GROMACS .gro file of C-alpha atoms in nm:
model
  278
    1MET     CA    1   1.974  -1.907   1.234
    2MET     CA    2   2.069  -1.985   0.873
    3MET     CA    3   2.309  -2.279   0.850
    4ASP     CA    4   2.658  -2.208   0.711
    5LEU     CA    5   2.775  -2.333   0.374
    6GLY     CA    6   2.995  -2.615   0.516
    7SER     CA    7   2.741  -2.768   0.755
    8GLY     CA    8   2.468  -2.742   0.498
    9ALA     CA    9   2.650  -2.877   0.194
   10HIS     CA   10   2.403  -3.158   0.143
   11LEU     CA   11   2.119  -2.907   0.155
   12TYR     CA   12   2.282  -2.696  -0.118
   13LEU     CA   13   2.320  -3.011  -0.328
   14ILE     CA   14   1.948  -3.078  -0.298
   15TRP     CA   15   1.874  -2.711  -0.364
   16GLY     CA   16   2.094  -2.709  -0.675
   17SER     CA   17   1.918  -3.020  -0.811
   18ALA     CA   18   1.582  -2.861  -0.745
   19MET     CA   19   1.689  -2.539  -0.927
   20LEU     CA   20   1.781  -2.741  -1.238
   21PHE     CA   21   1.442  -2.919  -1.236
   22VAL     CA   22   1.251  -2.594  -1.173
   23GLY     CA   23   1.450  -2.434  -1.456
   24VAL     CA   24   1.312  -2.694  -1.696
   25ILE     CA   25   0.954  -2.642  -1.581
   26GLY     CA   26   0.995  -2.264  -1.567
   27GLY     CA   27   1.130  -2.255  -1.918
   28ILE     CA   28   0.844  -2.458  -2.063
   29MET     CA   29   0.585  -2.243  -1.879
   30ALA     CA   30   0.758  -1.929  -2.000
   31GLY     CA   31   0.725  -2.027  -2.361
   32LEU     CA   32   0.381  -2.182  -2.316
   33LEU     CA   33   0.215  -1.901  -2.123
   34GLY     CA   34   0.445  -1.599  -2.167
   35VAL     CA   35   0.492  -1.581  -1.787
   36GLY     CA   36   0.871  -1.561  -1.777
   37GLY     CA   37   0.888  -1.870  -1.551
   38GLY     CA   38   0.863  -1.659  -1.234
   39ILE     CA   39   0.525  -1.800  -1.138
   40VAL     CA   40   0.707  -2.135  -1.093
   41ILE     CA   41   1.041  -2.012  -0.970
   42VAL     CA   42   0.926  -1.776  -0.694
   43PRO     CA   43   0.724  -2.029  -0.485
   44VAL     CA   44   0.997  -2.296  -0.512
   45LEU     CA   45   1.276  -2.054  -0.416
   46TYR     CA   46   1.063  -1.929  -0.132
   47HIS     CA   47   1.018  -2.285   0.000
   48PHE     CA   48   1.388  -2.375  -0.018
   49LEU     CA   49   1.490  -2.050   0.144
   50SER     CA   50   1.262  -2.140   0.429
   51VAL     CA   51   1.427  -2.485   0.456
   52MET     CA   52   1.767  -2.320   0.458
   53GLY     CA   53   1.667  -2.102   0.753
   54VAL     CA   54   1.656  -1.765   0.580
   55ASP     CA   55   1.453  -1.514   0.781
   56GLU     CA   56   1.089  -1.488   0.671
   57SER     CA   57   1.115  -1.111   0.641
   58MET     CA   58   1.351  -1.141   0.340
   59ARG     CA   59   1.271  -1.478   0.179
   60MET     CA   60   1.027  -1.327  -0.069
   61GLN     CA   61   1.264  -1.047  -0.171
   62ILE     CA   62   1.535  -1.301  -0.250
   63ALA     CA   63   1.296  -1.523  -0.442
   64VAL     CA   64   1.151  -1.231  -0.634
   65ALA     CA   65   1.489  -1.074  -0.717
   66THR     CA   66   1.640  -1.404  -0.829
   67SER     CA   67   1.338  -1.486  -1.038
   68LEU     CA   68   1.352  -1.151  -1.218
   69THR     CA   69   1.721  -1.219  -1.295
   70THR     CA   70   1.639  -1.547  -1.466
   71ILE     CA   71   1.351  -1.388  -1.658
   72ILE     CA   72   1.601  -1.163  -1.843
   73ALA     CA   73   1.741  -1.464  -2.025
   74THR     CA   74   1.411  -1.657  -2.046
   75ALA     CA   75   1.224  -1.366  -2.196
   76LEU     CA   76   1.487  -1.319  -2.465
   77SER     CA   77   1.461  -1.687  -2.566
   78SER     CA   78   1.086  -1.704  -2.549
   79THR     CA   79   1.033  -1.373  -2.730
   80ARG     CA   80   1.257  -1.483  -3.019
   81SER     CA   81   1.053  -1.800  -3.062
   82HIS     CA   82   0.719  -1.611  -3.059
   83TYR     CA   83   0.849  -1.335  -3.289
   84LYS     CA   84   0.941  -1.592  -3.555
   85LYS     CA   85   0.575  -1.699  -3.548
   86GLY     CA   86   0.453  -1.340  -3.580
   87ALA     CA   87   0.303  -1.331  -3.231
   88VAL     CA   88   0.478  -1.025  -3.092
   89ASP     CA   89   0.305  -0.683  -3.129
   90ILE     CA   90   0.604  -0.444  -3.163
   91GLY     CA   91   0.378  -0.140  -3.182
   92LEU     CA   92   0.217  -0.221  -2.852
   93LEU     CA   93   0.558  -0.270  -2.691
   94LYS     CA   94   0.677   0.069  -2.803
   95SER     CA   95   0.367   0.252  -2.681
   96TRP     CA   96   0.312   0.059  -2.354
   97GLY     CA   97   0.674  -0.002  -2.253
   98PRO     CA   98   0.748   0.338  -2.083
   99ALA     CA   99   0.444   0.306  -1.849
  100ILE     CA  100   0.540  -0.046  -1.756
  101ILE     CA  101   0.895   0.065  -1.674
  102VAL     CA  102   0.754   0.337  -1.446
  103GLY     CA  103   0.545   0.073  -1.273
  104VAL     CA  104   0.848  -0.154  -1.230
  105ILE     CA  105   1.048   0.124  -1.065
  106ILE     CA  106   0.763   0.191  -0.821
  107GLY     CA  107   0.705  -0.180  -0.750
  108THR     CA  108   1.078  -0.248  -0.698
  109ALA     CA  109   1.110   0.046  -0.461
  110ILE     CA  110   0.817  -0.088  -0.251
  111GLY     CA  111   0.922  -0.453  -0.274
  112GLY     CA  112   1.281  -0.385  -0.167
  113HIS     CA  113   1.178  -0.228   0.162
  114VAL     CA  114   0.853  -0.387   0.288
  115ASP     CA  115   0.830  -0.700   0.497
  116GLY     CA  116   0.853  -1.010   0.275
  117ARG     CA  117   0.512  -1.126   0.397
  118VAL     CA  118   0.356  -0.838   0.215
  119LEU     CA  119   0.502  -0.958  -0.112
  120THR     CA  120   0.379  -1.312  -0.036
  121ALA     CA  121   0.028  -1.177   0.013
  122VAL     CA  122   0.041  -0.975  -0.311
  123PHE     CA  123   0.163  -1.283  -0.499
  124ALA     CA  124  -0.112  -1.509  -0.365
  125VAL     CA  125  -0.401  -1.265  -0.419
  126VAL     CA  126  -0.305  -1.163  -0.774
  127ALA     CA  127  -0.240  -1.519  -0.877
  128LEU     CA  128  -0.585  -1.625  -0.747
  129LEU     CA  129  -0.763  -1.341  -0.927
  130VAL     CA  130  -0.588  -1.407  -1.258
  131ALA     CA  131  -0.651  -1.781  -1.232
  132THR     CA  132  -1.023  -1.725  -1.177
  133ASN     CA  133  -1.045  -1.489  -1.470
  134MET     CA  134  -0.858  -1.717  -1.707
  135MET     CA  135  -1.067  -2.024  -1.624
  136LEU     CA  136  -1.411  -1.865  -1.604
  137ALA     CA  137  -1.401  -1.573  -1.848
  138ARG     CA  138  -1.535  -1.640  -2.195
  139ASP     CA  139  -1.308  -1.645  -2.495
  140ARG     CA  140  -1.297  -1.287  -2.627
  141SER     CA  141  -1.063  -1.345  -2.923
  142SER     CA  142  -1.358  -1.313  -3.167
  143ASP     CA  143  -1.457  -0.977  -3.013
  144PRO     CA  144  -1.349  -0.651  -3.180
  145GLN     CA  145  -1.012  -0.548  -3.044
  146LYS     CA  146  -1.055  -0.263  -2.794
  147ASN     CA  147  -0.831   0.037  -2.800
  148PRO     CA  148  -0.855   0.234  -2.472
  149PRO     CA  149  -0.730   0.592  -2.447
  150LYS     CA  150  -0.357   0.645  -2.393
  151SER     CA  151  -0.422   0.749  -2.032
  152VAL     CA  152  -0.591   0.416  -1.959
  153TRP     CA  153  -0.307   0.224  -2.123
  154ALA     CA  154  -0.062   0.419  -1.905
  155ILE     CA  155  -0.248   0.330  -1.586
  156LEU     CA  156  -0.274  -0.035  -1.683
  157GLY     CA  157   0.099  -0.038  -1.767
  158ILE     CA  158   0.202   0.114  -1.433
  159VAL     CA  159  -0.020  -0.132  -1.240
  160ALA     CA  160   0.100  -0.433  -1.442
  161GLY     CA  161   0.464  -0.331  -1.410
  162GLY     CA  162   0.438  -0.257  -1.038
  163LEU     CA  163   0.263  -0.578  -0.947
  164SER     CA  164   0.494  -0.787  -1.163
  165ALA     CA  165   0.804  -0.636  -0.998
  166MET     CA  166   0.660  -0.709  -0.651
  167MET     CA  167   0.578  -1.068  -0.751
  168GLY     CA  168   0.899  -1.150  -0.937
  169ILE     CA  169   0.715  -1.247  -1.253
  170GLY     CA  170   0.736  -1.163  -1.622
  171GLY     CA  171   0.460  -0.995  -1.816
  172GLY     CA  172   0.236  -1.294  -1.870
  173THR     CA  173   0.060  -1.346  -1.539
  174ILE     CA  174  -0.107  -1.002  -1.554
  175CYS     CA  175  -0.068  -0.888  -1.918
  176VAL     CA  176  -0.198  -1.205  -2.087
  177PRO     CA  177  -0.542  -1.188  -1.922
  178LEU     CA  178  -0.550  -0.811  -1.974
  179LEU     CA  179  -0.471  -0.829  -2.342
  180SER     CA  180  -0.709  -1.124  -2.382
  181PHE     CA  181  -0.988  -0.913  -2.226
  182LEU     CA  182  -0.906  -0.635  -2.476
  183GLY     CA  183  -0.966  -0.872  -2.763
  184TYR     CA  184  -0.617  -0.986  -2.842
  185ASP     CA  185  -0.567  -1.338  -2.972
  186ILE     CA  186  -0.434  -1.544  -2.683
  187ARG     CA  187  -0.129  -1.651  -2.874
  188LYS     CA  188  -0.038  -1.294  -2.967
  189ALA     CA  189  -0.105  -1.195  -2.602
  190VAL     CA  190   0.133  -1.463  -2.485
  191GLY     CA  191   0.404  -1.368  -2.740
  192THR     CA  192   0.382  -1.000  -2.657
  193ALA     CA  193   0.384  -1.069  -2.287
  194SER     CA  194   0.709  -1.261  -2.329
  195ALA     CA  195   0.873  -0.942  -2.458
  196ILE     CA  196   0.711  -0.738  -2.180
  197GLY     CA  197   0.883  -0.977  -1.936
  198LEU     CA  198   1.217  -0.839  -2.047
  199ILE     CA  199   1.101  -0.480  -1.994
  200ILE     CA  200   1.004  -0.580  -1.637
  201ALA     CA  201   1.302  -0.800  -1.546
  202LEU     CA  202   1.590  -0.566  -1.639
  203PRO     CA  203   1.509  -0.267  -1.413
  204GLY     CA  204   1.356  -0.495  -1.150
  205THR     CA  205   1.680  -0.699  -1.115
  206ILE     CA  206   1.890  -0.387  -1.083
  207GLY     CA  207   1.657  -0.236  -0.821
  208TYR     CA  208   1.650  -0.544  -0.601
  209ALA     CA  209   2.026  -0.593  -0.631
  210MET     CA  210   2.079  -0.239  -0.507
  211SER     CA  211   1.821  -0.239  -0.231
  212GLY     CA  212   1.956  -0.559  -0.076
  213ILE     CA  213   2.320  -0.448  -0.047
  214GLY     CA  214   2.444  -0.476   0.305
  215VAL     CA  215   2.133  -0.656   0.442
  216ASP     CA  216   2.233  -0.918   0.702
  217GLY     CA  217   2.116  -1.281   0.683
  218ARG     CA  218   2.119  -1.328   0.306
  219PRO     CA  219   2.229  -1.673   0.176
  220PRO     CA  220   2.579  -1.712   0.035
  221PHE     CA  221   2.649  -1.601  -0.324
  222SER     CA  222   2.403  -1.312  -0.308
  223VAL     CA  223   2.436  -0.974  -0.474
  224GLY     CA  224   2.187  -0.761  -0.294
  225TYR     CA  225   1.870  -0.971  -0.293
  226VAL     CA  226   1.979  -1.162  -0.607
  227ASN     CA  227   2.111  -1.509  -0.535
  228VAL     CA  228   2.368  -1.563  -0.810
  229LEU     CA  229   2.406  -1.936  -0.744
  230ALA     CA  230   2.037  -2.008  -0.800
  231ALA     CA  231   2.026  -1.782  -1.106
  232ALA     CA  232   2.330  -1.955  -1.258
  233LEU     CA  233   2.155  -2.293  -1.228
  234LEU     CA  234   1.813  -2.177  -1.342
  235ILE     CA  235   1.904  -1.969  -1.648
  236PRO     CA  236   2.050  -2.243  -1.873
  237MET     CA  237   1.748  -2.465  -1.815
  238THR     CA  238   1.491  -2.194  -1.869
  239VAL     CA  239   1.658  -2.071  -2.186
  240LEU     CA  240   1.688  -2.425  -2.325
  241PHE     CA  241   1.328  -2.517  -2.264
  242ALA     CA  242   1.143  -2.192  -2.336
  243PRO     CA  243   1.127  -2.268  -2.711
  244VAL     CA  244   0.968  -2.603  -2.626
  245GLY     CA  245   0.684  -2.426  -2.448
  246ALA     CA  246   0.645  -2.179  -2.737
  247ARG     CA  247   0.600  -2.462  -2.984
  248ILE     CA  248   0.335  -2.620  -2.758
  249ALA     CA  249   0.155  -2.289  -2.733
  250HIS     CA  250   0.109  -2.276  -3.109
  251SER     CA  251  -0.008  -2.638  -3.140
  252ILE     CA  252  -0.289  -2.668  -2.882
  253PRO     CA  253  -0.644  -2.514  -2.874
  254GLN     CA  254  -0.671  -2.166  -2.723
  255ARG     CA  255  -0.925  -2.278  -2.462
  256ALA     CA  256  -0.684  -2.548  -2.344
  257LEU     CA  257  -0.413  -2.289  -2.314
  258ARG     CA  258  -0.633  -2.068  -2.094
  259ILE     CA  259  -0.733  -2.360  -1.870
  260CYS     CA  260  -0.372  -2.471  -1.834
  261PHE     CA  261  -0.271  -2.117  -1.736
  262GLY     CA  262  -0.557  -2.079  -1.486
  263LEU     CA  263  -0.513  -2.416  -1.311
  264PHE     CA  264  -0.143  -2.359  -1.265
  265LEU     CA  265  -0.197  -2.016  -1.111
  266LEU     CA  266  -0.469  -2.157  -0.885
  267VAL     CA  267  -0.245  -2.425  -0.742
  268THR     CA  268   0.038  -2.171  -0.692
  269SER     CA  269  -0.194  -1.928  -0.516
  270ILE     CA  270  -0.329  -2.192  -0.275
  271ARG     CA  271   0.023  -2.296  -0.182
  272MET     CA  272   0.130  -1.932  -0.112
  273PHE     CA  273  -0.177  -1.872   0.100
  274HIS     CA  274  -0.096  -2.185   0.300
  275ASP     CA  275   0.257  -2.066   0.363
  276LEU     CA  276   0.132  -1.718   0.459
  277ILE     CA  277  -0.133  -1.844   0.705
  278PHE     CA  278   0.038  -2.151   0.855
   0.00000   0.00000   0.00000
């Protein structure tokens, strides 16, 4: 049974401190990798919700929904920084955005109603695949930029939006490797993915907030599956430190950026598999 707010006051103090720290790391990773910070925030929230005694069937929904809420602010800050450096492809956002939104709606509808362990498995598998690709795939930035048919772009957008909504992440985890494969410069891929994170986070947050209304066992200060307390602590830190990550992204070699991205996802995936199995 989840402990009440009074008896678990010390736990909430620890949780609040952890959220502030994770907000700093999440903000830096958002600017550095265009990932919206969710790849950091979701596993940590999941862990602390476990410690707090929240039922396993809804831990991942709460972590995902709260992460998407923070990404709204983080994506705005990170996108602004990348846009100033000319690393956001506005044309691609206009053409690809509608398909991504459709995917987010589908992913949120699924994520809001399946057992949380399904979302944990999706998170772990996708993170592992992306990590492997980013670390082992050759640098394609010198290749001619590919331009698939609109139908292919639409399918890719729906898949990317759906998986991102189910994982509680911004556009970077899936869209950065995809755009890199299509010949985009890694920095432009990261910058554009930051903006895609906003397209994913807005409808995703609304969907999870609505689908969690009235569900028993949620932690205090929750609106649907969105935990407002955690979001209020995370957002200022992620917004403050996202520009720091963006500056780092434009000052280190592209290969180093890919390895950094891949290693972080690999560690995250292993941890989520451990929680899922054990």
